[in-house]
């Protein structure tokens, strides 16, 4: 008797919370990534062949959009991956709550790992060849990672200094710390003066205490001046007298608190 | 259900989810000289509860 064959889109899972092994590759991924499956559709087109009451399932085509979205991570596990478009850089949310950089290659390897895990866990009536070879090829994986760059794209506001998202490296880190520095180290005090040079040296010490790289003075000045204005309504003046009685820049009616006490 | 057995069940589910999470993250991390510390049972349970409630 000739086998009866039909093309199926079957990502239905009996219960996504059950421990039951899914019956097809599409169901395996849909169970693991239900949100992505709901938005981007069935993970695979599968060929369902039935012969003498035996069923054989072969995934024959992969839904690249679904797999690109899968790279965004499983929210139930607290995972998140984004592509920061302005910097052309991937970031993933690590278990310490910080976003850390990662690469195209690492994301590709994760996809390969997921496809292999799926192949290993599925029952014998599912053909594993495409899962292990075709869908894990460099060409296919590259296509999915590139597709993910648009699906998981984040703009410059994602890591803005006032955003809840934090990362281990990035230009906004200094501004975040500068805000903390202003709150903890500076206070408004009539008659007192903080020179730009003194503020800069204190900020370098502050960064050192946080095990951060030092910041160039030319970057510090345009960053700190608007923040101090915002916090204390004090503008940077260029007519102050420094310790050697030479004209210098700084803030009048501002005081720097004892830094060593704060550090400890 | 015996509270002790219930806790064991919860802990097993939490450990399974934690291992799953670490398996994925291990693909994305760079190799560090200081690997993340192994969490205690309490930390894993708290992590799991936080995930379930979010």
PDB file of C-alpha atoms in Angstrom, chain A residues 19 32 76-79 81 92-95 101-102 106-107 109-110 113-114 117, chain B residues 16-18 20-31 36 47 51-52 54:
ATOM      1  CA  UNK A  19       6.158  17.205  30.827  1.00  0.00           C
ATOM      2  CA  UNK A  32       9.011  26.074  24.295  1.00  0.00           C
ATOM      3  CA  UNK A  76       9.397  32.830  31.259  1.00  0.00           C
ATOM      4  CA  UNK A  77      13.069  32.227  32.041  1.00  0.00           C
ATOM      5  CA  UNK A  78      13.775  35.957  32.186  1.00  0.00           C
ATOM      6  CA  UNK A  79      15.772  35.846  28.964  1.00  0.00           C
ATOM      7  CA  UNK A  81      18.178  39.439  23.531  1.00  0.00           C
ATOM      8  CA  UNK A  92      21.601  39.615  26.075  1.00  0.00           C
ATOM      9  CA  UNK A  93      20.170  39.948  29.573  1.00  0.00           C
ATOM     10  CA  UNK A  94      22.364  37.925  31.925  1.00  0.00           C
ATOM     11  CA  UNK A  95      21.183  36.402  35.197  1.00  0.00           C
ATOM     12  CA  UNK A 101      27.310  42.118  24.510  1.00  0.00           C
ATOM     13  CA  UNK A 102      27.156  38.982  22.423  1.00  0.00           C
ATOM     14  CA  UNK A 106      27.131  32.964  19.519  1.00  0.00           C
ATOM     15  CA  UNK A 107      23.476  33.426  18.606  1.00  0.00           C
ATOM     16  CA  UNK A 109      25.459  28.457  18.000  1.00  0.00           C
ATOM     17  CA  UNK A 110      22.482  28.831  20.345  1.00  0.00           C
ATOM     18  CA  UNK A 113      22.009  23.910  20.092  1.00  0.00           C
ATOM     19  CA  UNK A 114      18.222  24.287  20.220  1.00  0.00           C
ATOM     20  CA  UNK A 117      18.219  19.404  21.515  1.00  0.00           C
TER      21      UNK A 117
ATOM     22  CA  UNK B  16      15.177  22.195  36.214  1.00  0.00           C
ATOM     23  CA  UNK B  17      14.210  25.724  35.079  1.00  0.00           C
ATOM     24  CA  UNK B  18      17.518  27.134  36.360  1.00  0.00           C
ATOM     25  CA  UNK B  20      17.495  25.269  31.370  1.00  0.00           C
ATOM     26  CA  UNK B  21      18.150  28.983  31.757  1.00  0.00           C
ATOM     27  CA  UNK B  22      21.883  28.510  32.318  1.00  0.00           C
ATOM     28  CA  UNK B  23      22.087  26.175  29.327  1.00  0.00           C
ATOM     29  CA  UNK B  24      20.792  28.970  27.071  1.00  0.00           C
ATOM     30  CA  UNK B  25      22.886  31.726  28.688  1.00  0.00           C
ATOM     31  CA  UNK B  26      26.040  29.637  28.380  1.00  0.00           C
ATOM     32  CA  UNK B  27      25.771  29.982  24.585  1.00  0.00           C
ATOM     33  CA  UNK B  28      25.693  33.766  24.800  1.00  0.00           C
ATOM     34  CA  UNK B  29      28.277  34.487  27.487  1.00  0.00           C
ATOM     35  CA  UNK B  30      31.960  34.920  26.892  1.00  0.00           C
ATOM     36  CA  UNK B  31      34.275  32.707  28.903  1.00  0.00           C
ATOM     37  CA  UNK B  36      28.975  32.647  38.143  1.00  0.00           C
ATOM     38  CA  UNK B  47      14.477  33.053  41.218  1.00  0.00           C
ATOM     39  CA  UNK B  51       9.881  34.108  37.055  1.00  0.00           C
ATOM     40  CA  UNK B  52       6.494  32.486  37.705  1.00  0.00           C
ATOM     41  CA  UNK B  54       6.240  37.911  36.231  1.00  0.00           C
TER      42      UNK B  54
END
